[in-house]
Structure formats: C-alpha cells, structure tokens
Amino acid sequence: MSAHRVVILALDGVFPFELGIPSRIFGAADGRYEVLTCTPDGRPVHGESGITIASEHGPEILATADTVVVPSIVPSRVTERLTEPVAAALARVRPGTRTVSICTGAFVLAAAGLLDGRAATTHWELADLFRRWFPRVALDPDVLFVDDGDVLTSAGAASGLDVCLHILRNDHGSELANHVARRCVVPPFRDGGQAQYIEEPVPRPTATGTAATQSWALENLHRPLTLADLAGHARMSLRTFARRFREETGVSPGRWLTQQRVLRARRLLETSDLPVDRIAGQVGFATGASLRQHLHAAIGVSPGAYRSTFQQAR
C-alpha cells in the first residue's frame, strides 16, 4: 500500500517553524506518510526572518496530494484576496482532498472559498480581522483546532502540532500518535483551548460613570460583593447602575465580577504556590470547587493544569 501523500504549500512570509511541523510529525510515523513541499510557482519563497526557501516541486504536485497543508505566514502578509499564483495553485487541489491550515494559513483557505459555511479557527489576535473579511465562516477563536471533516484549521504556531497529531490519531490510532509525540518530545494532547493563552489585562477604569466603583471592586474582590454593594458605592439605583455598567463594559456587573475573579486567580496560579482553596478565598469564590468550575468555563482547563503550564520558574 502506497504512503499517504502530504503536500505542504509554502508561501511568501511563511514561518519556518510551522513549515516544518507537518514534515516532523508525519515524517516520524514510520513511513506511513510521504511529505513533500511545493511553492505556488516553483520558485523560491521568502520566509520570515529573511530566510529564502527553495523547493524541488512546483504547484503541479498539489493535484497528487491526499492531504494539503498551508502553514502560517506573517500577519502582514495576510490578504482578503489571493494572488493569482496562489489561487491557481490551490485550484489544482482535487475536490475532497483533506486540507489543513496552521494559524494564519486559515486566511489563505478562507480567501480561496474553502471555508465558506464551515467551522474554523485561527490565531486569536487576528480573529476580528478574519470575521470582518470572511463573515461566511463560522470562526471559533477559543479552540486549538477545528476538525470539520475534510478541512481542518488550527490556531497559533504550536497548535499545528496539535492538529497534525490529531490527524495521525484519526488515521492510525492513539498508539502511533502517542509514539510520535514522545519521539518529538511534545504532549500527545493538550487540554483547553486558546482562551488560556489570550492576554486579558485587567481593564483600566475610565474617568466617568462606574469607573470608581470598578476600581473599588477590584480592591475588594475577596468580599462577596453583590449588585446592591456596587450600586450603593456608585450612589445609583440598581437599575441605573446595571444599565450604565453594561454600557461601559459590555457585560453585566455579575459577569464582570466573575471575569475579574478568574483573572486574579490566574495570576495567583501563575505566580504563587498557594493552594487552590486559598486562592479561591482571596479572589472571592466561596470554595475551591467554585473556582475550578469558573476557571474551566472560562479557559477550559483545571487550576492544576493551568498552573503547570504557566507558573513562573522559581
């Protein structure tokens, strides 16, 4: 039985790390895959950091692919419409061929119309731009990758590892995927989604409206604050305060308090060795179980998993 052919399409602005991920993962699968790289017109492409990448193959091999992978390119290179050589190259891909993108490679697939009406993801920092350019795509920026059958998209750089291992697991089972992951010294599966990697600084209160109360609440997160407490501090009726607060923050006071408590808990998990129950008390959650529930709802992982990923070296 012939090996499954994976063709990587390298574009101008490609990141060398992401370009190498499919070859590294599929190439470690004991000969089950043949991995080739091509460029849109057969000529070298200019990668990130001034690296020039030459390939032995032109776009004609895309017509022979069982799986096509489009790695990420630098954000300044993403476009709403494809250049003629890239469009022509992708037009060679046979209908039904499994197509995969890594990070900003989703912009290329979307511009080619391959994601219309489908679920997809890309790097969280570019989610707003992606939605503006490609409203017909059901974008989910909170996940590490999306498997939509014959089209798979992944988030930031390392999620290229996640999606390739996922494909390997689906093709040949967990035993081989785990073996390849160990060989490459990467986790075979990561919990949670992009939400745990998104930087969410505590909002800076503005100079008017409920700003002073927001600042006061942040200083008193350990207390069981209620809507009445917040409205009383702001010297407003409950209805007026709730309305103004939502106008200024985009969420209800209760939702905002939960978000701030989760953010404070995340920082304590990153920077301290405090037990989860102690952290819960310091940020205003009644119990450690409540903190676990809210943290998992916000970012998809447990306090222990988050701490092991992000805690600073001591």
PDB file of C-alpha atoms in Angstrom:
ATOM      1  CA  MET A   1       0.000   0.000   0.000  1.00  0.00           C
ATOM      2  CA  SER A   2       1.447   3.400  -1.014  1.00  0.00           C
ATOM      3  CA  ALA A   3       2.113   6.050   1.599  1.00  0.00           C
ATOM      4  CA  HIS A   4      -0.407   8.824   2.161  1.00  0.00           C
ATOM      5  CA  ARG A   5       0.952  11.899   0.356  1.00  0.00           C
ATOM      6  CA  VAL A   6       1.058  15.153   2.312  1.00  0.00           C
ATOM      7  CA  VAL A   7       1.926  18.271   0.299  1.00  0.00           C
ATOM      8  CA  ILE A   8       2.902  21.461   2.118  1.00  0.00           C
ATOM      9  CA  LEU A   9       2.288  24.704   0.236  1.00  0.00           C
ATOM     10  CA  ALA A  10       4.971  27.234   1.243  1.00  0.00           C
ATOM     11  CA  LEU A  11       4.039  30.881   0.658  1.00  0.00           C
ATOM     12  CA  ASP A  12       5.926  34.156   0.905  1.00  0.00           C
ATOM     13  CA  GLY A  13       6.197  35.136   4.557  1.00  0.00           C
ATOM     14  CA  VAL A  14       5.995  31.544   5.821  1.00  0.00           C
ATOM     15  CA  PHE A  15       7.271  30.824   9.328  1.00  0.00           C
ATOM     16  CA  PRO A  16       9.987  28.138   9.159  1.00  0.00           C
ATOM     17  CA  PHE A  17       8.801  26.516  12.384  1.00  0.00           C
ATOM     18  CA  GLU A  18       5.252  25.980  11.151  1.00  0.00           C
ATOM     19  CA  LEU A  19       6.538  24.955   7.712  1.00  0.00           C
ATOM     20  CA  GLY A  20       8.439  22.121   9.362  1.00  0.00           C
ATOM     21  CA  ILE A  21       5.668  20.823  11.629  1.00  0.00           C
ATOM     22  CA  PRO A  22       3.884  18.517   9.123  1.00  0.00           C
ATOM     23  CA  SER A  23       7.172  17.023   7.984  1.00  0.00           C
ATOM     24  CA  ARG A  24       8.302  16.483  11.571  1.00  0.00           C
ATOM     25  CA  ILE A  25       5.065  14.835  12.741  1.00  0.00           C
ATOM     26  CA  PHE A  26       4.064  12.829   9.672  1.00  0.00           C
ATOM     27  CA  GLY A  27       7.674  12.038   8.857  1.00  0.00           C
ATOM     28  CA  ALA A  28       8.031  10.327  12.243  1.00  0.00           C
ATOM     29  CA  ALA A  29       5.111   7.949  11.548  1.00  0.00           C
ATOM     30  CA  ASP A  30       7.227   5.005  10.375  1.00  0.00           C
ATOM     31  CA  GLY A  31       6.785   5.531   6.635  1.00  0.00           C
ATOM     32  CA  ARG A  32       3.001   5.826   6.604  1.00  0.00           C
ATOM     33  CA  TYR A  33       3.208   9.290   5.027  1.00  0.00           C
ATOM     34  CA  GLU A  34       5.182  10.825   2.199  1.00  0.00           C
ATOM     35  CA  VAL A  35       5.713  14.534   2.862  1.00  0.00           C
ATOM     36  CA  LEU A  36       6.595  16.947   0.048  1.00  0.00           C
ATOM     37  CA  THR A  37       6.847  20.725  -0.119  1.00  0.00           C
ATOM     38  CA  CYS A  38       5.982  22.976  -3.027  1.00  0.00           C
ATOM     39  CA  THR A  39       5.652  26.681  -3.784  1.00  0.00           C
ATOM     40  CA  PRO A  40       2.921  28.406  -5.816  1.00  0.00           C
ATOM     41  CA  ASP A  41       5.031  28.771  -8.945  1.00  0.00           C
ATOM     42  CA  GLY A  42       8.020  26.527  -8.303  1.00  0.00           C
ATOM     43  CA  ARG A  43      10.265  29.453  -7.453  1.00  0.00           C
ATOM     44  CA  PRO A  44      11.786  30.104  -4.010  1.00  0.00           C
ATOM     45  CA  VAL A  45       9.674  31.957  -1.443  1.00  0.00           C
ATOM     46  CA  HIS A  46      10.876  34.481   1.107  1.00  0.00           C
ATOM     47  CA  GLY A  47      10.178  33.244   4.602  1.00  0.00           C
ATOM     48  CA  GLU A  48      10.076  35.091   7.888  1.00  0.00           C
ATOM     49  CA  SER A  49      13.380  36.453   9.298  1.00  0.00           C
ATOM     50  CA  GLY A  50      14.926  36.841   5.842  1.00  0.00           C
ATOM     51  CA  ILE A  51      15.114  33.113   5.108  1.00  0.00           C
ATOM     52  CA  THR A  52      14.731  32.067   1.464  1.00  0.00           C
ATOM     53  CA  ILE A  53      13.092  28.682   0.962  1.00  0.00           C
ATOM     54  CA  ALA A  54      13.565  26.726  -2.235  1.00  0.00           C
ATOM     55  CA  SER A  55      11.585  23.614  -3.109  1.00  0.00           C
ATOM     56  CA  GLU A  56      12.130  20.839  -5.610  1.00  0.00           C
ATOM     57  CA  HIS A  57       8.447  20.934  -6.502  1.00  0.00           C
ATOM     58  CA  GLY A  58       6.025  23.315  -8.129  1.00  0.00           C
ATOM     59  CA  PRO A  59       2.236  23.526  -7.763  1.00  0.00           C
ATOM     60  CA  GLU A  60       1.604  20.528 -10.028  1.00  0.00           C
ATOM     61  CA  ILE A  61       2.165  18.099  -7.132  1.00  0.00           C
ATOM     62  CA  LEU A  62      -0.852  19.573  -5.324  1.00  0.00           C
ATOM     63  CA  ALA A  63      -3.023  17.592  -7.740  1.00  0.00           C
ATOM     64  CA  THR A  64      -1.459  14.373  -6.395  1.00  0.00           C
ATOM     65  CA  ALA A  65      -1.925  15.165  -2.705  1.00  0.00           C
ATOM     66  CA  ASP A  66      -4.042  13.194  -0.264  1.00  0.00           C
ATOM     67  CA  THR A  67      -3.606  15.979   2.288  1.00  0.00           C
ATOM     68  CA  VAL A  68      -2.617  19.603   1.642  1.00  0.00           C
ATOM     69  CA  VAL A  69      -1.192  21.744   4.456  1.00  0.00           C
ATOM     70  CA  VAL A  70      -0.948  25.550   4.321  1.00  0.00           C
ATOM     71  CA  PRO A  71       1.383  26.739   7.124  1.00  0.00           C
ATOM     72  CA  SER A  72       1.127  30.179   8.676  1.00  0.00           C
ATOM     73  CA  ILE A  73       2.559  33.354   7.206  1.00  0.00           C
ATOM     74  CA  VAL A  74       3.470  36.590   8.949  1.00  0.00           C
ATOM     75  CA  PRO A  75       0.333  38.623   9.721  1.00  0.00           C
ATOM     76  CA  SER A  76       1.468  41.492   7.499  1.00  0.00           C
ATOM     77  CA  ARG A  77       1.188  39.112   4.517  1.00  0.00           C
ATOM     78  CA  VAL A  78      -2.414  38.019   5.071  1.00  0.00           C
ATOM     79  CA  THR A  79      -4.809  39.308   2.424  1.00  0.00           C
ATOM     80  CA  GLU A  80      -8.521  39.244   1.771  1.00  0.00           C
ATOM     81  CA  ARG A  81      -7.917  38.022  -1.789  1.00  0.00           C
ATOM     82  CA  LEU A  82      -5.374  35.572  -3.113  1.00  0.00           C
ATOM     83  CA  THR A  83      -2.678  36.456  -5.584  1.00  0.00           C
ATOM     84  CA  GLU A  84      -3.106  34.817  -8.978  1.00  0.00           C
ATOM     85  CA  PRO A  85      -0.281  32.250  -8.481  1.00  0.00           C
ATOM     86  CA  VAL A  86      -1.630  31.132  -5.092  1.00  0.00           C
ATOM     87  CA  ALA A  87      -5.202  30.904  -6.383  1.00  0.00           C
ATOM     88  CA  ALA A  88      -4.043  28.910  -9.400  1.00  0.00           C
ATOM     89  CA  ALA A  89      -2.008  26.580  -7.201  1.00  0.00           C
ATOM     90  CA  LEU A  90      -4.927  25.840  -4.872  1.00  0.00           C
ATOM     91  CA  ALA A  91      -7.204  25.287  -7.870  1.00  0.00           C
ATOM     92  CA  ARG A  92      -5.077  22.203  -8.643  1.00  0.00           C
ATOM     93  CA  VAL A  93      -6.155  20.508  -5.410  1.00  0.00           C
ATOM     94  CA  ARG A  94      -8.623  17.719  -6.148  1.00  0.00           C
ATOM     95  CA  PRO A  95     -12.127  18.039  -4.644  1.00  0.00           C
ATOM     96  CA  GLY A  96     -12.372  16.097  -1.397  1.00  0.00           C
ATOM     97  CA  THR A  97      -8.651  16.324  -0.651  1.00  0.00           C
ATOM     98  CA  ARG A  98      -8.072  16.810   3.069  1.00  0.00           C
ATOM     99  CA  THR A  99      -6.934  20.404   3.539  1.00  0.00           C
ATOM    100  CA  VAL A 100      -5.250  21.729   6.672  1.00  0.00           C
ATOM    101  CA  SER A 101      -4.155  25.189   7.790  1.00  0.00           C
ATOM    102  CA  ILE A 102      -1.856  26.253  10.586  1.00  0.00           C
ATOM    103  CA  CYS A 103      -2.523  29.621  12.254  1.00  0.00           C
ATOM    104  CA  THR A 104      -2.796  32.373   9.601  1.00  0.00           C
ATOM    105  CA  GLY A 105      -2.946  29.722   6.886  1.00  0.00           C
ATOM    106  CA  ALA A 106      -6.698  29.836   7.570  1.00  0.00           C
ATOM    107  CA  PHE A 107      -6.771  33.222   5.814  1.00  0.00           C
ATOM    108  CA  VAL A 108      -5.490  31.528   2.669  1.00  0.00           C
ATOM    109  CA  LEU A 109      -8.117  28.796   2.805  1.00  0.00           C
ATOM    110  CA  ALA A 110     -10.851  31.349   3.521  1.00  0.00           C
ATOM    111  CA  ALA A 111      -9.762  33.599   0.659  1.00  0.00           C
ATOM    112  CA  ALA A 112      -9.935  30.550  -1.609  1.00  0.00           C
ATOM    113  CA  GLY A 113     -13.540  29.990  -0.527  1.00  0.00           C
ATOM    114  CA  LEU A 114     -12.696  26.654   1.091  1.00  0.00           C
ATOM    115  CA  LEU A 115     -14.074  27.669   4.492  1.00  0.00           C
ATOM    116  CA  ASP A 116     -17.415  29.181   3.441  1.00  0.00           C
ATOM    117  CA  GLY A 117     -20.181  27.758   5.602  1.00  0.00           C
ATOM    118  CA  ARG A 118     -17.692  25.791   7.695  1.00  0.00           C
ATOM    119  CA  ALA A 119     -16.405  25.973  11.241  1.00  0.00           C
ATOM    120  CA  ALA A 120     -12.792  27.141  11.502  1.00  0.00           C
ATOM    121  CA  THR A 121     -10.251  28.781  13.763  1.00  0.00           C
ATOM    122  CA  THR A 122      -7.137  30.938  13.504  1.00  0.00           C
ATOM    123  CA  HIS A 123      -4.880  32.866  15.886  1.00  0.00           C
ATOM    124  CA  TRP A 124      -6.943  34.750  18.475  1.00  0.00           C
ATOM    125  CA  GLU A 125      -5.148  38.056  17.793  1.00  0.00           C
ATOM    126  CA  LEU A 126      -6.469  38.084  14.210  1.00  0.00           C
ATOM    127  CA  ALA A 127      -9.993  36.881  14.946  1.00  0.00           C
ATOM    128  CA  ASP A 128     -11.651  40.284  14.460  1.00  0.00           C
ATOM    129  CA  LEU A 129      -9.933  40.842  11.114  1.00  0.00           C
ATOM    130  CA  PHE A 130     -10.841  37.323   9.984  1.00  0.00           C
ATOM    131  CA  ARG A 131     -14.514  37.840  10.866  1.00  0.00           C
ATOM    132  CA  ARG A 132     -14.573  41.157   9.024  1.00  0.00           C
ATOM    133  CA  TRP A 133     -13.085  39.699   5.849  1.00  0.00           C
ATOM    134  CA  PHE A 134     -14.792  36.301   5.911  1.00  0.00           C
ATOM    135  CA  PRO A 135     -18.231  36.611   7.546  1.00  0.00           C
ATOM    136  CA  ARG A 136     -19.425  33.380   5.924  1.00  0.00           C
ATOM    137  CA  VAL A 137     -17.004  31.327   8.020  1.00  0.00           C
ATOM    138  CA  ALA A 138     -18.117  30.152  11.480  1.00  0.00           C
ATOM    139  CA  LEU A 139     -14.970  31.227  13.318  1.00  0.00           C
ATOM    140  CA  ASP A 140     -14.236  29.860  16.797  1.00  0.00           C
ATOM    141  CA  PRO A 141     -11.125  31.605  18.162  1.00  0.00           C
ATOM    142  CA  ASP A 142     -11.278  29.816  21.521  1.00  0.00           C
ATOM    143  CA  VAL A 143     -10.114  26.372  20.383  1.00  0.00           C
ATOM    144  CA  LEU A 144      -6.738  24.925  19.440  1.00  0.00           C
ATOM    145  CA  PHE A 145      -8.033  23.395  16.224  1.00  0.00           C
ATOM    146  CA  VAL A 146     -11.247  22.624  14.369  1.00  0.00           C
ATOM    147  CA  ASP A 147     -11.874  19.330  12.587  1.00  0.00           C
ATOM    148  CA  ASP A 148     -14.601  19.921  10.010  1.00  0.00           C
ATOM    149  CA  GLY A 149     -14.207  16.670   8.138  1.00  0.00           C
ATOM    150  CA  ASP A 150     -12.007  17.174   5.097  1.00  0.00           C
ATOM    151  CA  VAL A 151     -10.974  20.675   6.217  1.00  0.00           C
ATOM    152  CA  LEU A 152      -9.046  21.244   9.444  1.00  0.00           C
ATOM    153  CA  THR A 153      -7.810  24.580  10.785  1.00  0.00           C
ATOM    154  CA  SER A 154      -5.583  25.270  13.770  1.00  0.00           C
ATOM    155  CA  ALA A 155      -4.718  28.252  15.924  1.00  0.00           C
ATOM    156  CA  GLY A 156      -1.276  29.631  16.784  1.00  0.00           C
ATOM    157  CA  ALA A 157       2.048  28.043  15.928  1.00  0.00           C
ATOM    158  CA  ALA A 158       2.128  25.108  18.360  1.00  0.00           C
ATOM    159  CA  SER A 159      -1.455  24.158  17.501  1.00  0.00           C
ATOM    160  CA  GLY A 160      -0.024  22.945  14.222  1.00  0.00           C
ATOM    161  CA  LEU A 161       1.451  20.129  16.303  1.00  0.00           C
ATOM    162  CA  ASP A 162      -1.956  19.521  17.887  1.00  0.00           C
ATOM    163  CA  VAL A 163      -3.821  19.259  14.591  1.00  0.00           C
ATOM    164  CA  CYS A 164      -1.181  17.060  12.923  1.00  0.00           C
ATOM    165  CA  LEU A 165      -1.181  14.677  15.891  1.00  0.00           C
ATOM    166  CA  HIS A 166      -4.989  14.689  15.771  1.00  0.00           C
ATOM    167  CA  ILE A 167      -4.887  13.694  12.106  1.00  0.00           C
ATOM    168  CA  LEU A 168      -2.339  10.989  12.856  1.00  0.00           C
ATOM    169  CA  ARG A 169      -4.520   9.723  15.712  1.00  0.00           C
ATOM    170  CA  ASN A 170      -7.584   9.575  13.459  1.00  0.00           C
ATOM    171  CA  ASP A 171      -5.673   7.890  10.646  1.00  0.00           C
ATOM    172  CA  HIS A 172      -3.734   5.291  12.630  1.00  0.00           C
ATOM    173  CA  GLY A 173      -4.868   5.316  16.257  1.00  0.00           C
ATOM    174  CA  SER A 174      -3.668   6.709  19.573  1.00  0.00           C
ATOM    175  CA  GLU A 175      -0.765   4.311  19.978  1.00  0.00           C
ATOM    176  CA  LEU A 176       1.091   5.637  16.947  1.00  0.00           C
ATOM    177  CA  ALA A 177       0.153   9.255  17.723  1.00  0.00           C
ATOM    178  CA  ASN A 178       1.491   8.889  21.265  1.00  0.00           C
ATOM    179  CA  HIS A 179       4.645   7.229  19.943  1.00  0.00           C
ATOM    180  CA  VAL A 180       5.272  10.125  17.526  1.00  0.00           C
ATOM    181  CA  ALA A 181       4.533  12.685  20.249  1.00  0.00           C
ATOM    182  CA  ARG A 182       7.083  11.053  22.555  1.00  0.00           C
ATOM    183  CA  ARG A 183       9.624  10.908  19.748  1.00  0.00           C
ATOM    184  CA  CYS A 184       9.116  14.645  19.124  1.00  0.00           C
ATOM    185  CA  VAL A 185       9.007  15.380  22.884  1.00  0.00           C
ATOM    186  CA  VAL A 186       5.614  17.123  22.725  1.00  0.00           C
ATOM    187  CA  PRO A 187       2.353  16.349  24.554  1.00  0.00           C
ATOM    188  CA  PRO A 188       0.133  13.989  22.555  1.00  0.00           C
ATOM    189  CA  PHE A 189      -2.918  16.029  23.516  1.00  0.00           C
ATOM    190  CA  ARG A 190      -3.394  19.430  25.144  1.00  0.00           C
ATOM    191  CA  ASP A 191      -6.400  20.281  27.288  1.00  0.00           C
ATOM    192  CA  GLY A 192      -8.310  23.509  26.895  1.00  0.00           C
ATOM    193  CA  GLY A 193      -8.235  25.983  24.057  1.00  0.00           C
ATOM    194  CA  GLN A 194      -6.754  29.309  23.017  1.00  0.00           C
ATOM    195  CA  ALA A 195      -8.538  31.103  25.835  1.00  0.00           C
ATOM    196  CA  GLN A 196      -5.800  30.087  28.296  1.00  0.00           C
ATOM    197  CA  TYR A 197      -3.179  31.823  26.122  1.00  0.00           C
ATOM    198  CA  ILE A 198      -5.065  35.070  25.468  1.00  0.00           C
ATOM    199  CA  GLU A 199      -3.693  38.048  27.328  1.00  0.00           C
ATOM    200  CA  GLU A 200      -6.550  39.667  29.230  1.00  0.00           C
ATOM    201  CA  PRO A 201      -5.190  42.547  31.306  1.00  0.00           C
ATOM    202  CA  VAL A 202      -7.453  43.956  33.972  1.00  0.00           C
ATOM    203  CA  PRO A 203      -9.436  46.746  32.304  1.00  0.00           C
ATOM    204  CA  ARG A 204      -8.381  50.239  33.273  1.00  0.00           C
ATOM    205  CA  PRO A 205     -11.374  52.164  34.584  1.00  0.00           C
ATOM    206  CA  THR A 206     -12.309  55.260  32.655  1.00  0.00           C
ATOM    207  CA  ALA A 207     -12.748  58.631  34.295  1.00  0.00           C
ATOM    208  CA  THR A 208     -16.529  58.705  34.386  1.00  0.00           C
ATOM    209  CA  GLY A 209     -19.578  56.581  35.094  1.00  0.00           C
ATOM    210  CA  THR A 210     -18.914  53.425  37.074  1.00  0.00           C
ATOM    211  CA  ALA A 211     -15.110  53.678  36.890  1.00  0.00           C
ATOM    212  CA  ALA A 212     -14.585  54.434  40.557  1.00  0.00           C
ATOM    213  CA  THR A 213     -16.787  51.501  41.533  1.00  0.00           C
ATOM    214  CA  GLN A 214     -14.892  49.171  39.190  1.00  0.00           C
ATOM    215  CA  SER A 215     -11.647  50.219  40.868  1.00  0.00           C
ATOM    216  CA  TRP A 216     -13.165  49.747  44.319  1.00  0.00           C
ATOM    217  CA  ALA A 217     -14.468  46.306  43.384  1.00  0.00           C
ATOM    218  CA  LEU A 218     -11.024  45.221  42.174  1.00  0.00           C
ATOM    219  CA  GLU A 219      -9.622  46.169  45.578  1.00  0.00           C
ATOM    220  CA  ASN A 220     -12.335  44.149  47.308  1.00  0.00           C
ATOM    221  CA  LEU A 221     -12.633  41.021  45.155  1.00  0.00           C
ATOM    222  CA  HIS A 222     -12.161  38.853  48.244  1.00  0.00           C
ATOM    223  CA  ARG A 223     -15.513  40.067  49.553  1.00  0.00           C
ATOM    224  CA  PRO A 224     -18.870  38.540  48.484  1.00  0.00           C
ATOM    225  CA  LEU A 225     -19.870  41.645  46.514  1.00  0.00           C
ATOM    226  CA  THR A 226     -23.453  41.996  45.345  1.00  0.00           C
ATOM    227  CA  LEU A 227     -25.144  44.246  42.816  1.00  0.00           C
ATOM    228  CA  ALA A 228     -26.526  46.240  45.732  1.00  0.00           C
ATOM    229  CA  ASP A 229     -22.978  46.735  47.098  1.00  0.00           C
ATOM    230  CA  LEU A 230     -21.756  48.037  43.749  1.00  0.00           C
ATOM    231  CA  ALA A 231     -24.748  50.280  43.142  1.00  0.00           C
ATOM    232  CA  GLY A 232     -24.507  51.632  46.679  1.00  0.00           C
ATOM    233  CA  HIS A 233     -20.835  52.514  46.196  1.00  0.00           C
ATOM    234  CA  ALA A 234     -21.699  54.279  42.943  1.00  0.00           C
ATOM    235  CA  ARG A 235     -24.676  56.005  44.629  1.00  0.00           C
ATOM    236  CA  MET A 236     -27.041  54.869  41.899  1.00  0.00           C
ATOM    237  CA  SER A 237     -30.233  52.851  41.833  1.00  0.00           C
ATOM    238  CA  LEU A 238     -29.827  49.172  40.974  1.00  0.00           C
ATOM    239  CA  ARG A 239     -31.417  49.651  37.554  1.00  0.00           C
ATOM    240  CA  THR A 240     -29.391  52.750  36.645  1.00  0.00           C
ATOM    241  CA  PHE A 241     -26.134  51.195  37.796  1.00  0.00           C
ATOM    242  CA  ALA A 242     -26.728  47.948  35.919  1.00  0.00           C
ATOM    243  CA  ARG A 243     -27.590  49.852  32.733  1.00  0.00           C
ATOM    244  CA  ARG A 244     -24.583  52.183  32.910  1.00  0.00           C
ATOM    245  CA  PHE A 245     -22.239  49.375  33.837  1.00  0.00           C
ATOM    246  CA  ARG A 246     -23.275  47.304  30.833  1.00  0.00           C
ATOM    247  CA  GLU A 247     -22.949  50.348  28.549  1.00  0.00           C
ATOM    248  CA  GLU A 248     -19.378  50.930  29.747  1.00  0.00           C
ATOM    249  CA  THR A 249     -18.079  47.358  29.989  1.00  0.00           C
ATOM    250  CA  GLY A 250     -20.298  45.394  27.610  1.00  0.00           C
ATOM    251  CA  VAL A 251     -21.242  42.855  30.304  1.00  0.00           C
ATOM    252  CA  SER A 252     -23.409  42.709  33.404  1.00  0.00           C
ATOM    253  CA  PRO A 253     -21.888  43.558  36.814  1.00  0.00           C
ATOM    254  CA  GLY A 254     -22.131  39.913  37.887  1.00  0.00           C
ATOM    255  CA  ARG A 255     -20.403  38.671  34.753  1.00  0.00           C
ATOM    256  CA  TRP A 256     -17.678  41.315  35.100  1.00  0.00           C
ATOM    257  CA  LEU A 257     -17.018  40.330  38.717  1.00  0.00           C
ATOM    258  CA  THR A 258     -16.635  36.691  37.723  1.00  0.00           C
ATOM    259  CA  GLN A 259     -14.239  37.632  34.903  1.00  0.00           C
ATOM    260  CA  GLN A 260     -12.093  39.712  37.262  1.00  0.00           C
ATOM    261  CA  ARG A 261     -12.031  36.949  39.865  1.00  0.00           C
ATOM    262  CA  VAL A 262     -10.918  34.429  37.263  1.00  0.00           C
ATOM    263  CA  LEU A 263      -8.213  36.807  36.020  1.00  0.00           C
ATOM    264  CA  ARG A 264      -6.945  37.390  39.578  1.00  0.00           C
ATOM    265  CA  ALA A 265      -6.975  33.636  40.201  1.00  0.00           C
ATOM    266  CA  ARG A 266      -4.979  33.029  37.031  1.00  0.00           C
ATOM    267  CA  ARG A 267      -2.301  35.448  38.167  1.00  0.00           C
ATOM    268  CA  LEU A 268      -2.079  33.796  41.579  1.00  0.00           C
ATOM    269  CA  LEU A 269      -1.827  30.368  39.957  1.00  0.00           C
ATOM    270  CA  GLU A 270       0.997  31.670  37.782  1.00  0.00           C
ATOM    271  CA  THR A 271       2.951  33.472  40.495  1.00  0.00           C
ATOM    272  CA  SER A 272       2.303  31.677  43.787  1.00  0.00           C
ATOM    273  CA  ASP A 273       2.220  28.224  45.335  1.00  0.00           C
ATOM    274  CA  LEU A 274      -0.981  28.931  47.272  1.00  0.00           C
ATOM    275  CA  PRO A 275      -3.450  26.018  47.453  1.00  0.00           C
ATOM    276  CA  VAL A 276      -6.490  26.321  45.216  1.00  0.00           C
ATOM    277  CA  ASP A 277      -8.827  26.793  48.191  1.00  0.00           C
ATOM    278  CA  ARG A 278      -6.718  29.710  49.470  1.00  0.00           C
ATOM    279  CA  ILE A 279      -6.706  31.326  46.049  1.00  0.00           C
ATOM    280  CA  ALA A 280     -10.470  30.881  45.804  1.00  0.00           C
ATOM    281  CA  GLY A 281     -10.904  32.757  49.080  1.00  0.00           C
ATOM    282  CA  GLN A 282      -8.594  35.569  48.059  1.00  0.00           C
ATOM    283  CA  VAL A 283     -10.462  36.236  44.820  1.00  0.00           C
ATOM    284  CA  GLY A 284     -13.994  35.936  46.197  1.00  0.00           C
ATOM    285  CA  PHE A 285     -15.066  32.437  45.207  1.00  0.00           C
ATOM    286  CA  ALA A 286     -16.778  30.606  48.053  1.00  0.00           C
ATOM    287  CA  THR A 287     -14.907  27.332  47.544  1.00  0.00           C
ATOM    288  CA  GLY A 288     -12.109  25.762  45.548  1.00  0.00           C
ATOM    289  CA  ALA A 289     -14.763  23.819  43.654  1.00  0.00           C
ATOM    290  CA  SER A 290     -16.378  27.091  42.588  1.00  0.00           C
ATOM    291  CA  LEU A 291     -13.011  28.380  41.337  1.00  0.00           C
ATOM    292  CA  ARG A 292     -12.438  25.160  39.406  1.00  0.00           C
ATOM    293  CA  GLN A 293     -15.857  25.431  37.797  1.00  0.00           C
ATOM    294  CA  HIS A 294     -15.449  29.065  36.747  1.00  0.00           C
ATOM    295  CA  LEU A 295     -11.872  28.616  35.528  1.00  0.00           C
ATOM    296  CA  HIS A 296     -12.838  25.621  33.404  1.00  0.00           C
ATOM    297  CA  ALA A 297     -15.823  27.524  31.981  1.00  0.00           C
ATOM    298  CA  ALA A 298     -13.557  30.468  31.089  1.00  0.00           C
ATOM    299  CA  ILE A 299     -10.492  28.758  29.641  1.00  0.00           C
ATOM    300  CA  GLY A 300     -11.254  25.042  29.512  1.00  0.00           C
ATOM    301  CA  VAL A 301      -8.641  23.748  31.959  1.00  0.00           C
ATOM    302  CA  SER A 302      -8.330  22.951  35.666  1.00  0.00           C
ATOM    303  CA  PRO A 303      -6.298  25.108  38.102  1.00  0.00           C
ATOM    304  CA  GLY A 304      -3.652  22.376  38.298  1.00  0.00           C
ATOM    305  CA  ALA A 305      -3.286  22.153  34.526  1.00  0.00           C
ATOM    306  CA  TYR A 306      -3.133  25.932  34.193  1.00  0.00           C
ATOM    307  CA  ARG A 307      -0.532  26.242  36.945  1.00  0.00           C
ATOM    308  CA  SER A 308       1.688  23.533  35.468  1.00  0.00           C
ATOM    309  CA  THR A 309       1.631  25.338  32.109  1.00  0.00           C
ATOM    310  CA  PHE A 310       2.145  28.924  33.209  1.00  0.00           C
ATOM    311  CA  GLN A 311       3.730  29.045  36.639  1.00  0.00           C
ATOM    312  CA  GLN A 312       6.910  31.056  36.604  1.00  0.00           C
ATOM    313  CA  ALA A 313      10.162  29.300  37.384  1.00  0.00           C
ATOM    314  CA  ARG A 314      11.293  29.921  40.925  1.00  0.00           C
TER     315      ARG A 314
END
